[in-house]
Short mmCIF file of C-alpha atoms and ligand atoms in Angstrom, two decimals:
data_model
loop_
_atom_site.label_atom_id
_atom_site.label_comp_id
_atom_site.label_asym_id
_atom_site.label_seq_id
_atom_site.Cartn_x
_atom_site.Cartn_y
_atom_site.Cartn_z
CA UNK A 1 109.05 134.00 85.60
CA UNK A 2 107.28 131.27 87.48
CA UNK A 3 108.99 129.65 90.41
CA UNK A 4 109.41 126.30 88.61
CA UNK A 5 110.84 127.77 85.44
CA UNK A 6 113.18 129.97 87.47
CA UNK A 7 114.41 127.05 89.58
CA UNK A 8 115.08 125.02 86.43
CA UNK A 9 117.01 127.91 84.91
CA UNK A 10 119.22 128.22 87.98
CA UNK A 11 119.93 124.50 87.91
CA UNK A 12 121.01 124.70 84.26
CA UNK A 13 123.50 127.52 84.71
CA UNK A 14 126.85 126.42 83.37
CA UNK A 15 129.78 126.39 85.74
CA UNK A 16 132.30 128.93 84.54
CA UNK A 17 135.37 126.80 85.08
CA UNK A 18 136.46 123.38 86.21
CA UNK A 19 138.05 124.60 89.43
CA UNK A 20 138.15 122.14 92.32
CA UNK A 21 136.08 122.05 95.45
CA UNK A 22 137.94 123.50 98.43
CA UNK A 23 139.59 121.22 101.00
CA UNK A 24 138.07 120.94 104.45
CA UNK A 25 139.84 123.28 106.86
CA UNK A 26 142.27 124.77 104.36
CA UNK A 27 141.97 128.41 103.30
CA UNK A 28 142.29 128.57 99.50
CA UNK A 29 143.86 131.57 97.78
CA UNK A 30 140.47 132.21 96.21
CA UNK A 31 137.03 130.65 96.30
CA UNK A 32 134.02 131.25 94.07
CA UNK A 33 130.60 130.28 95.43
CA UNK A 34 128.59 130.04 92.23
CA UNK A 35 124.89 130.37 91.43
CA UNK A 36 124.09 131.31 94.99
CA UNK A 37 120.75 132.55 96.22
CA UNK A 38 121.74 135.03 98.91
CA UNK A 39 119.87 135.86 102.09
CA UNK A 40 121.80 138.81 103.48
CA UNK A 41 122.06 139.83 107.11
CA UNK A 42 120.08 143.06 106.82
CA UNK A 43 116.52 141.74 106.72
CA UNK A 44 116.09 142.04 102.95
CA UNK A 45 114.53 139.33 100.73
CA UNK A 46 116.51 136.55 99.03
CA UNK A 47 118.32 137.48 95.82
CA UNK A 48 120.11 135.48 93.19
CA UNK A 49 121.73 133.89 91.40
CA UNK A 50 125.12 135.38 92.11
CA UNK A 51 128.75 134.36 92.16
CA UNK A 52 130.47 135.32 95.41
CA UNK A 53 134.23 135.69 95.22
CA UNK A 54 136.30 135.19 98.34
CA UNK A 55 139.99 136.07 98.27
CA UNK A 56 141.97 135.24 101.38
CA UNK A 57 139.67 135.98 104.30
CA UNK A 58 137.53 138.64 102.60
CA UNK A 59 134.54 138.71 100.33
CA UNK A 60 135.85 140.69 97.38
CA UNK A 61 133.01 140.53 94.84
CA UNK A 62 129.34 139.66 94.59
CA UNK A 63 128.50 139.28 90.88
CA UNK A 64 124.79 139.17 90.06
CA UNK A 65 124.31 136.86 87.11
CA UNK A 66 122.43 137.99 84.05
CA UNK A 67 120.54 135.04 82.55
CA UNK A 68 120.90 136.19 78.93
CA UNK A 69 124.64 136.74 79.18
CA UNK A 70 125.15 133.46 81.02
CA UNK A 71 123.28 131.52 78.37
CA UNK A 72 125.12 133.16 75.50
CA UNK A 73 128.45 132.55 77.20
CA UNK A 74 129.30 136.23 77.41
CA UNK A 75 128.74 136.60 81.15
CA UNK A 76 131.77 137.93 82.97
CA UNK A 77 132.16 135.59 85.89
CA UNK A 78 135.00 135.72 88.39
CA UNK A 79 137.62 132.99 88.20
CA UNK A 80 138.96 131.34 91.33
CA UNK A 81 141.33 128.60 92.46
CA UNK A 82 138.47 126.68 94.08
CA UNK A 83 134.72 126.72 93.81
CA UNK A 84 131.49 125.54 95.36
CA UNK A 85 128.45 125.14 93.16
CA UNK A 86 125.58 126.58 95.16
CA UNK A 87 122.88 126.10 92.51
CA UNK A 88 119.64 125.45 94.37
CA UNK A 89 121.35 126.32 97.67
CA UNK A 90 121.05 129.35 99.91
CA UNK A 91 124.05 131.36 101.04
CA UNK A 92 123.88 133.41 104.23
CA UNK A 93 126.35 135.30 106.36
CA UNK A 94 127.77 132.92 108.96
CA UNK A 95 125.53 132.77 112.00
CA UNK A 96 126.70 134.57 115.12
CA UNK A 97 125.81 133.15 118.51
CA UNK A 98 125.48 136.19 120.77
CA UNK A 99 125.10 134.25 124.01
CA UNK A 100 127.38 131.24 124.05
CA UNK A 101 129.33 129.26 126.61
CA UNK A 102 132.49 127.38 125.71
CA UNK A 103 132.68 124.86 128.52
CA UNK A 104 135.49 122.42 129.20
CA UNK A 105 133.66 120.67 132.02
CA UNK A 106 130.18 120.07 133.34
CA UNK A 107 129.86 119.58 137.11
CA UNK A 108 133.62 119.09 137.23
CA UNK A 109 133.66 116.29 134.62
CA UNK A 110 135.89 117.22 131.65
CA UNK A 111 134.34 117.82 128.26
CA UNK A 112 136.55 118.61 125.26
CA UNK A 113 136.37 122.07 123.66
CA UNK A 114 136.49 120.29 120.30
CA UNK A 115 132.99 118.93 120.83
CA UNK A 116 131.48 122.39 121.19
CA UNK A 117 133.63 124.09 118.57
CA UNK A 118 132.79 121.52 115.89
CA UNK A 119 129.09 121.51 116.75
CA UNK A 120 129.05 125.28 116.41
CA UNK A 121 130.65 125.19 112.97
CA UNK A 122 128.43 122.27 111.86
CA UNK A 123 125.42 124.43 112.77
CA UNK A 124 126.70 127.29 110.61
CA UNK A 125 128.02 129.40 113.48
CA UNK A 126 131.10 131.36 112.46
CA UNK A 127 131.31 133.65 115.48
CA UNK A 128 130.33 133.45 119.12
CA UNK A 129 130.14 135.96 121.91
CA UNK A 130 131.40 133.84 124.78
CA UNK A 131 129.73 135.31 127.84
CA UNK A 132 131.17 134.55 131.17
CA UNK A 133 133.43 131.56 131.29
CA UNK A 134 135.16 130.91 134.59
CA UNK A 135 138.22 130.13 132.54
CA UNK A 136 138.67 133.43 130.77
CA UNK A 137 142.37 132.95 130.16
CA UNK A 138 141.60 129.66 128.39
CA UNK A 139 138.89 131.31 126.32
CA UNK A 140 141.21 134.14 125.34
CA UNK A 141 143.90 131.62 124.37
CA UNK A 142 141.51 129.69 122.14
CA UNK A 143 140.16 132.94 120.70
CA UNK A 144 143.66 133.88 119.63
CA UNK A 145 144.36 130.42 118.20
CA UNK A 146 141.11 130.64 116.25
CA UNK A 147 142.06 134.07 114.91
CA UNK A 148 145.34 132.59 113.66
CA UNK A 149 143.51 129.68 112.04
CA UNK A 150 145.24 127.14 114.28
CA UNK A 151 142.10 125.48 115.60
CA UNK A 152 138.83 124.35 114.01
CA UNK A 153 136.61 126.98 115.62
CA UNK A 154 134.40 129.98 115.01
CA UNK A 155 135.63 133.48 115.82
CA UNK A 156 135.41 133.99 119.55
CA UNK A 157 134.62 137.24 121.31
CA UNK A 158 135.57 136.76 124.95
CA UNK A 159 133.24 138.52 127.37
CA UNK A 160 134.80 137.99 130.77
CA UNK A 161 132.72 137.35 133.85
CA UNK A 162 132.92 140.35 136.13
CA UNK A 163 131.99 138.66 139.40
CA UNK A 164 134.59 135.93 139.54
CA UNK A 165 136.08 135.85 143.04
CA UNK A 166 137.16 138.04 144.65
CA UNK A 167 133.85 139.76 143.94
CA UNK A 168 134.25 143.56 143.80
CA UNK A 169 132.58 145.05 146.88
CA UNK A 170 132.79 148.78 146.18
CA UNK A 171 133.11 151.25 143.32
CA UNK A 172 136.92 151.38 143.43
CA UNK A 173 137.20 147.60 143.32
CA UNK A 174 134.67 147.52 140.48
CA UNK A 175 136.75 149.96 138.44
CA UNK A 176 139.92 148.01 139.20
CA UNK A 177 138.26 144.77 138.02
CA UNK A 178 137.25 146.38 134.72
CA UNK A 179 140.84 147.54 134.15
CA UNK A 180 142.14 144.10 135.08
CA UNK A 181 139.83 142.40 132.55
CA UNK A 182 140.83 144.91 129.90
CA UNK A 183 144.51 144.16 130.58
CA UNK A 184 143.79 140.42 130.28
CA UNK A 185 142.57 141.06 126.74
CA UNK A 186 138.83 140.62 127.23
CA UNK A 187 136.64 141.82 124.36
CA UNK A 188 133.81 142.75 126.70
CA UNK A 189 132.31 142.00 130.09
CA UNK A 190 129.37 139.94 131.28
CA UNK A 191 127.66 141.07 134.49
CA UNK A 192 125.09 139.48 136.76
CA UNK A 193 123.54 140.37 140.10
CA UNK A 194 125.36 143.63 140.89
CA UNK A 195 124.03 146.23 143.28
CA UNK A 196 123.41 149.66 141.79
CA UNK A 197 126.54 151.48 142.98
CA UNK A 198 128.82 148.71 141.66
CA UNK A 199 126.93 148.53 138.38
CA UNK A 200 127.17 152.30 137.83
CA UNK A 201 130.90 152.38 138.55
CA UNK A 202 131.77 149.35 136.45
CA UNK A 203 129.73 150.58 133.47
CA UNK A 204 131.41 153.98 133.64
CA UNK A 205 134.85 152.37 133.74
CA UNK A 206 133.91 149.93 130.95
CA UNK A 207 132.90 152.84 128.75
CA UNK A 208 136.28 154.49 129.36
CA UNK A 209 138.04 151.20 128.57
CA UNK A 210 136.07 150.66 125.36
CA UNK A 211 134.54 147.40 126.63
CA UNK A 212 130.95 146.49 125.86
CA UNK A 213 128.86 145.04 128.64
CA UNK A 214 126.29 142.25 128.43
CA UNK A 215 123.94 142.19 131.41
CA UNK A 216 122.31 138.95 132.52
CA UNK A 217 119.52 140.98 134.07
CA UNK A 218 118.24 138.70 136.80
CA UNK A 219 115.80 139.54 139.54
CA UNK A 220 118.10 141.84 141.49
CA UNK A 221 118.51 145.36 142.83
CA UNK A 222 118.86 146.77 139.33
CA UNK A 223 116.55 146.31 136.36
CA UNK A 224 116.26 147.53 132.77
CA UNK A 225 115.99 151.16 133.94
CA UNK A 226 119.59 150.90 135.17
CA UNK A 227 120.75 149.45 131.84
CA UNK A 228 119.03 152.37 130.17
CA UNK A 229 120.56 154.93 132.54
CA UNK A 230 124.11 153.61 132.65
CA UNK A 231 124.41 152.14 129.16
CA UNK A 232 124.82 148.39 128.82
CA UNK A 233 125.23 147.08 125.28
CA UNK A 234 122.66 144.33 125.72
CA UNK A 235 120.24 142.79 128.15
CA UNK A 236 120.64 139.02 128.19
CA UNK A 237 117.57 136.83 128.77
CA UNK A 238 114.69 138.96 130.01
CA UNK A 239 113.93 139.20 133.75
CA UNK A 240 115.10 142.80 134.18
CA UNK A 241 112.62 144.02 131.57
CA UNK A 242 109.28 142.94 133.09
CA UNK A 243 110.84 143.60 136.50
CA UNK A 244 111.22 147.25 135.46
CA UNK A 245 107.49 147.36 134.65
CA UNK A 246 106.11 146.03 137.97
CA UNK A 247 103.72 148.46 139.60
CA UNK A 248 104.92 147.59 143.11
CA UNK A 249 108.59 147.24 142.24
CA UNK A 250 108.73 143.55 143.16
CA UNK A 251 106.92 140.46 141.95
CA UNK A 252 104.25 139.03 144.29
CA UNK A 253 106.18 136.00 145.46
CA UNK A 254 104.81 133.53 148.04
CA UNK A 255 106.19 134.24 151.49
CA UNK A 256 108.35 131.09 151.55
CA UNK A 257 109.95 131.86 148.17
CA UNK A 258 113.75 131.62 148.08
CA UNK A 259 115.57 133.04 145.05
CA UNK A 260 118.56 130.74 145.61
CA UNK A 261 116.33 127.69 145.24
CA UNK A 262 116.29 127.11 141.48
CA UNK A 263 112.99 125.24 141.45
CA UNK A 264 111.44 128.25 143.20
CA UNK A 265 113.24 130.70 140.99
CA UNK A 266 112.32 129.14 137.66
CA UNK A 267 108.79 128.25 138.74
CA UNK A 268 107.98 131.83 139.73
CA UNK A 269 109.87 133.31 136.79
CA UNK A 270 107.08 131.73 134.74
CA UNK A 271 104.68 134.14 136.42
CA UNK A 272 106.73 137.29 136.02
CA UNK A 273 105.62 138.59 132.62
CA UNK A 274 101.91 138.45 133.61
CA UNK A 275 102.66 140.89 136.46
CA UNK A 276 104.27 143.50 134.18
CA UNK A 277 102.03 146.53 133.77
CA UNK A 278 101.49 146.95 129.99
CA UNK A 279 101.78 150.76 129.98
CA UNK A 280 104.95 150.70 132.08
CA UNK A 281 106.37 147.93 129.90
CA UNK A 282 105.79 150.06 126.84
CA UNK A 283 107.80 152.89 128.43
CA UNK A 284 110.63 150.52 129.33
CA UNK A 285 110.85 149.19 125.77
CA UNK A 286 110.80 152.70 124.29
CA UNK A 287 113.54 153.84 126.68
CA UNK A 288 115.69 150.79 125.83
CA UNK A 289 115.40 151.70 122.16
CA UNK A 290 116.31 155.35 122.83
CA UNK A 291 119.32 154.31 124.95
CA UNK A 292 120.43 151.76 122.31
CA UNK A 293 120.25 148.83 124.72
CA UNK A 294 119.95 145.67 122.60
CA UNK A 295 118.07 142.54 123.70
CA UNK A 296 119.37 138.97 123.42
CA UNK A 297 116.36 137.01 124.71
CA UNK A 298 117.66 133.37 124.60
CA UNK A 299 114.11 132.05 124.24
CA UNK A 300 115.42 128.54 123.68
CA UNK A 301 117.02 128.12 127.09
CA UNK A 302 113.71 128.31 128.97
CA UNK A 303 111.82 126.02 126.64
CA UNK A 304 112.01 123.02 128.96
CA UNK A 305 109.95 125.07 131.41
CA UNK A 306 107.03 125.20 129.03
CA UNK A 307 107.47 121.71 127.54
CA UNK A 308 109.79 119.45 129.53
CA UNK A 309 109.11 116.32 127.52
CA UNK A 310 110.06 118.00 124.25
CA UNK A 311 113.29 119.25 125.76
CA UNK A 312 114.25 115.82 127.11
CA UNK A 313 113.67 113.92 123.88
CA UNK A 314 115.38 115.96 121.18
CA UNK A 315 116.29 113.63 118.32
CA UNK A 316 119.94 114.69 118.08
CA UNK A 317 120.58 113.55 121.64
CA UNK A 318 120.75 109.97 120.37
CA UNK A 319 124.05 110.36 118.54
CA UNK A 320 125.41 113.78 119.43
CA UNK A 321 124.81 114.37 123.14
CA UNK A 322 128.09 114.15 125.02
CA UNK A 323 127.77 111.92 128.12
CA UNK A 324 129.13 114.71 130.32
CA UNK A 325 126.36 117.04 129.14
CA UNK A 326 123.81 114.24 129.43
CA UNK A 327 124.62 113.76 133.11
CA UNK A 328 124.62 117.48 133.72
CA UNK A 329 121.12 117.91 132.31
CA UNK A 330 119.58 115.40 134.72
CA UNK A 331 117.59 117.05 137.52
CA UNK A 332 120.06 117.83 140.28
CA UNK A 333 119.95 120.83 142.61
CA UNK A 334 123.75 121.06 142.38
CA UNK A 335 123.73 121.83 138.64
CA UNK A 336 122.58 125.19 137.32
CA UNK A 337 119.37 124.91 135.35
CA UNK A 338 118.62 121.29 136.37
CA UNK A 339 115.63 122.26 138.50
CA UNK A 340 112.89 119.96 137.26
CA UNK A 341 111.45 118.55 140.46
CA UNK A 342 107.68 118.19 140.53
CA UNK A 343 107.47 120.21 137.34
CA UNK A 344 103.75 120.21 136.64
CA UNK A 345 101.26 120.96 133.91
CA UNK A 346 100.43 124.06 135.96
CA UNK A 347 104.04 125.22 135.72
CA UNK A 348 104.05 124.55 131.98
CA UNK A 349 100.80 126.48 131.49
CA UNK A 350 102.13 129.51 133.30
CA UNK A 351 105.31 129.32 131.23
CA UNK A 352 103.34 129.12 127.99
CA UNK A 353 101.54 132.30 128.93
CA UNK A 354 104.88 133.80 129.99
CA UNK A 355 106.24 133.12 126.48
CA UNK A 356 103.23 134.72 124.80
CA UNK A 357 103.70 138.01 126.66
CA UNK A 358 107.50 137.85 126.31
CA UNK A 359 107.31 137.24 122.57
CA UNK A 360 104.89 140.09 121.99
CA UNK A 361 107.16 142.43 124.03
CA UNK A 362 110.09 141.33 121.90
CA UNK A 363 108.22 142.13 118.70
CA UNK A 364 107.08 145.48 120.04
CA UNK A 365 110.70 146.27 120.96
CA UNK A 366 111.82 145.68 117.37
CA UNK A 367 108.86 147.61 115.98
CA UNK A 368 109.97 150.59 118.07
CA UNK A 369 113.45 150.33 116.53
CA UNK A 370 115.19 148.07 119.04
CA UNK A 371 117.99 145.67 118.13
CA UNK A 372 117.07 142.04 118.80
CA UNK A 373 119.95 139.58 118.83
CA UNK A 374 120.06 135.79 118.94
CA UNK A 375 121.98 133.54 121.29
CA UNK A 376 121.38 130.09 122.72
CA UNK A 377 122.99 129.89 126.19
CA UNK A 378 123.51 126.18 125.44
CA UNK A 379 125.22 123.81 127.82
CA UNK A 380 122.35 124.23 130.28
CA UNK A 381 118.71 123.06 130.47
CA UNK A 382 118.73 120.46 127.67
CA UNK A 383 120.15 122.79 125.02
CA UNK A 384 122.99 121.45 122.92
CA UNK A 385 125.63 123.79 121.52
CA UNK A 386 124.71 125.04 118.05
CA UNK A 387 121.41 123.19 117.85
CA UNK A 388 120.17 125.60 120.50
CA UNK A 389 120.79 128.58 118.23
CA UNK A 390 118.76 127.05 115.38
CA UNK A 391 115.97 126.37 117.87
CA UNK A 392 116.30 129.99 119.01
CA UNK A 393 115.67 131.11 115.42
CA UNK A 394 112.58 128.89 115.23
CA UNK A 395 111.29 130.59 118.38
CA UNK A 396 111.90 134.04 116.87
CA UNK A 397 109.72 132.90 113.98
CA UNK A 398 107.12 131.62 116.45
CA UNK A 399 107.19 135.08 118.08
CA UNK A 400 106.00 136.40 114.72
CA UNK A 401 109.16 137.84 113.16
CA UNK A 402 109.30 137.36 109.38
CA UNK A 403 112.10 134.91 108.43
CA UNK A 404 114.39 137.55 106.84
CA UNK A 405 114.31 139.42 110.17
CA UNK A 406 114.98 136.17 112.04
CA UNK A 407 118.12 135.67 109.94
CA UNK A 408 119.06 139.30 110.56
CA UNK A 409 118.85 138.75 114.33
CA UNK A 410 121.55 136.05 114.13
CA UNK A 411 123.77 137.89 111.62
CA UNK A 412 123.63 141.66 111.09
CA UNK A 413 122.09 142.46 114.47
CA UNK A 414 124.49 140.26 116.40
CA UNK A 415 127.39 141.89 114.54
CA UNK A 416 126.06 145.24 115.67
CA UNK A 417 125.78 144.07 119.28
CA UNK A 418 129.47 143.11 119.04
CA UNK A 419 130.28 146.52 117.52
CA UNK A 420 131.58 144.73 114.41
CA UNK A 421 128.80 145.57 111.96
CA UNK A 422 131.22 147.15 109.50
CA UNK A 423 132.85 143.80 108.71
CA UNK A 424 130.68 140.96 110.00
CA UNK A 425 127.14 139.73 109.44
CA UNK A 426 126.70 140.59 105.76
CA UNK A 427 127.36 139.09 102.33
CA UNK A 428 129.05 142.20 101.04
CA UNK A 429 132.35 143.00 99.31
CA UNK A 430 134.94 144.09 101.84
CA UNK A 431 133.38 142.05 104.64
CA UNK A 432 135.13 139.16 106.33
CA UNK A 433 134.48 135.89 104.54
CA UNK A 434 132.13 134.27 107.07
CA UNK A 435 129.49 132.49 104.97
CA UNK A 436 127.34 129.39 105.03
CA UNK A 437 126.00 127.31 102.16
CA UNK A 438 122.69 125.75 103.14
CA UNK A 439 120.95 122.82 101.46
CA UNK A 440 117.46 124.29 101.41
CA UNK A 441 115.64 127.53 101.91
CA UNK A 442 115.80 128.71 105.54
CA UNK A 443 113.17 131.38 104.79
CA UNK A 444 110.76 128.52 104.14
CA UNK A 445 112.00 126.21 106.87
CA UNK A 446 114.57 127.20 109.49
CA UNK A 447 114.95 123.51 110.28
CA UNK A 448 117.10 123.09 107.17
CA UNK A 449 119.83 124.74 109.24
CA UNK A 450 119.99 121.77 111.63
CA UNK A 451 123.07 119.79 110.61
CA UNK A 452 121.08 116.57 111.02
CA UNK A 453 118.86 117.77 108.16
CA UNK A 454 115.21 117.28 107.31
CA UNK A 455 113.15 114.83 105.26
CA UNK A 456 111.59 116.42 102.19
CA UNK A 457 109.61 115.15 99.22
CA UNK A 458 111.38 115.68 95.90
CA UNK A 459 109.95 114.32 92.67
CA UNK A 460 107.49 112.23 94.64
CA UNK A 461 110.18 110.62 96.77
CA UNK A 462 111.20 111.22 100.35
CA UNK A 463 114.81 112.28 100.52
CA UNK A 464 116.96 113.40 103.39
CA UNK A 465 118.19 116.93 102.76
CA UNK A 466 119.07 120.11 104.55
CA UNK A 467 122.00 120.97 106.74
CA UNK A 468 124.81 123.42 106.36
CA UNK A 469 127.02 122.00 103.61
CA UNK A 470 129.86 124.46 104.04
CA UNK A 471 130.67 126.78 106.88
CA UNK A 472 133.26 129.30 105.76
CA UNK A 473 134.93 131.15 108.59
CA UNK A 474 137.56 133.79 107.88
CA UNK A 475 137.89 132.35 104.36
CA UNK A 476 138.46 128.79 105.65
CA UNK A 477 135.84 126.34 104.33
CA UNK A 478 134.67 123.60 106.71
CA UNK A 479 132.60 120.76 105.29
CA UNK A 480 129.49 120.45 107.47
CA UNK A 481 128.89 116.69 107.15
CA UNK A 482 132.57 116.01 107.93
CA UNK A 483 132.36 118.07 111.14
CA UNK A 484 129.19 116.29 112.20
CA UNK A 485 130.73 112.86 111.57
CA UNK A 486 133.69 113.88 113.73
CA UNK A 487 131.36 114.94 116.55
CA UNK A 488 129.49 111.64 116.31
CA UNK A 489 132.75 109.73 116.62
CA UNK A 490 133.90 111.87 119.54
CA UNK A 491 130.63 111.22 121.40
CA UNK A 492 130.72 107.48 120.67
CA UNK A 493 134.27 107.27 122.02
CA UNK A 494 133.35 109.27 125.14
CA UNK A 495 130.34 107.02 125.78
CA UNK A 496 132.47 103.92 125.43
CA UNK A 497 134.87 105.31 128.05
CA UNK A 498 132.18 106.54 130.45
CA UNK A 499 128.86 104.84 129.77
CA UNK A 500 125.95 106.89 131.03
CA UNK A 501 124.17 105.23 133.95
CA UNK A 502 120.69 105.63 132.54
CA UNK A 503 119.02 107.58 129.79
CA UNK A 504 117.11 110.69 130.83
ZN1 ZN B 601 124.44 132.30 129.81
#
């Protein structure tokens, strides 16, 4: 069947019943998503059409539609209390953001959780791994409210920050901190900047406590070899990987370099990958695969370093950038990631090369059997919540991953990194009903996932399309355009209260 004839046939499929569309934010007893083209979370090609039946918070059936039976009216299609017609649409597992921050302030200025939570859902994100809030108790509280369906929010997996004061100073204190975080109800732990003895002790205790550990592997005493030896679940970002492949064990910094100076740190980070010895790097990647250490690269969060102007002028800033975040992004040595002083074309060129080597290492890691995840680290360095994850997916495509694998990174792979692959990240009967209905084909254009949509030509006319129409989390359907309108209103109200001094 040719593409055109097939598309026409899908559009003509009769709807099996006259059930109503679901209500925004209300879990129906049952929901049929009809005529869906499915992109599953396991890297396989698109398939369809199918009717997906959701009962309560679970996917209970995926019924592949037989064209002959449908046309003759003898097709056995599931009935449901509510339905969404997904003819011409793509249905994916809900996206999982494996490196997210739920922030209620920036530089001490309050910012409502609602802003972030709604942006996440509007971008098709049904679950986040919240890594390292200072306010873990608050995060755990909102996680539990989300689990009970009491708040408009994705599922939240709370990874508590290990090094909140008082910072553990020896192995016993490290073990005690792990037990304390476990008792608080953390789902996992985020670590950063630990010396080797502390890292070894905390990872051993975390294993005993059944807590997974995400390692923001900075330039520190440990590197990827320690993650391999002691067993972290995932390396966040990247530094510890090329660092483990340096012939001399340390990057060749200028003598006046100071790691605590962020302009120094980010400038010279752009020259780290070029110093990694290719043969050593290959061994590091192979050992990560063997030790089952996953990699969540957060490519998007460094993009301003290779193209500052692009980062500062993202189109969604106009209506959706919260004034608190806007102020935070402005260059200021007091704010993490706001280091753009004298940022030059030379810096950008080094960073572009840095990305090329980084991206090829990432691909080689997956080719060897490694698990690549996707997270955005938004709330820093010009990345907006949710939008950052879509941009992350675009960068995975730029790295050379085929689009079905890119989708897998943000769904099935992220579920695996969370240890929840048996019930999250797939469009499969028995799995939790976390699904998105997308207006457009993300395998053709990942930009259709941006809630602000894309302009396309249809029948010779330019029309605005794209966006996630429905984000279904735990069986609760949220209408994408409604969420986005609410965010717009929230931002407008915040700007009216606290007008930004100047635009960036
Ligand atoms: Zn982060």
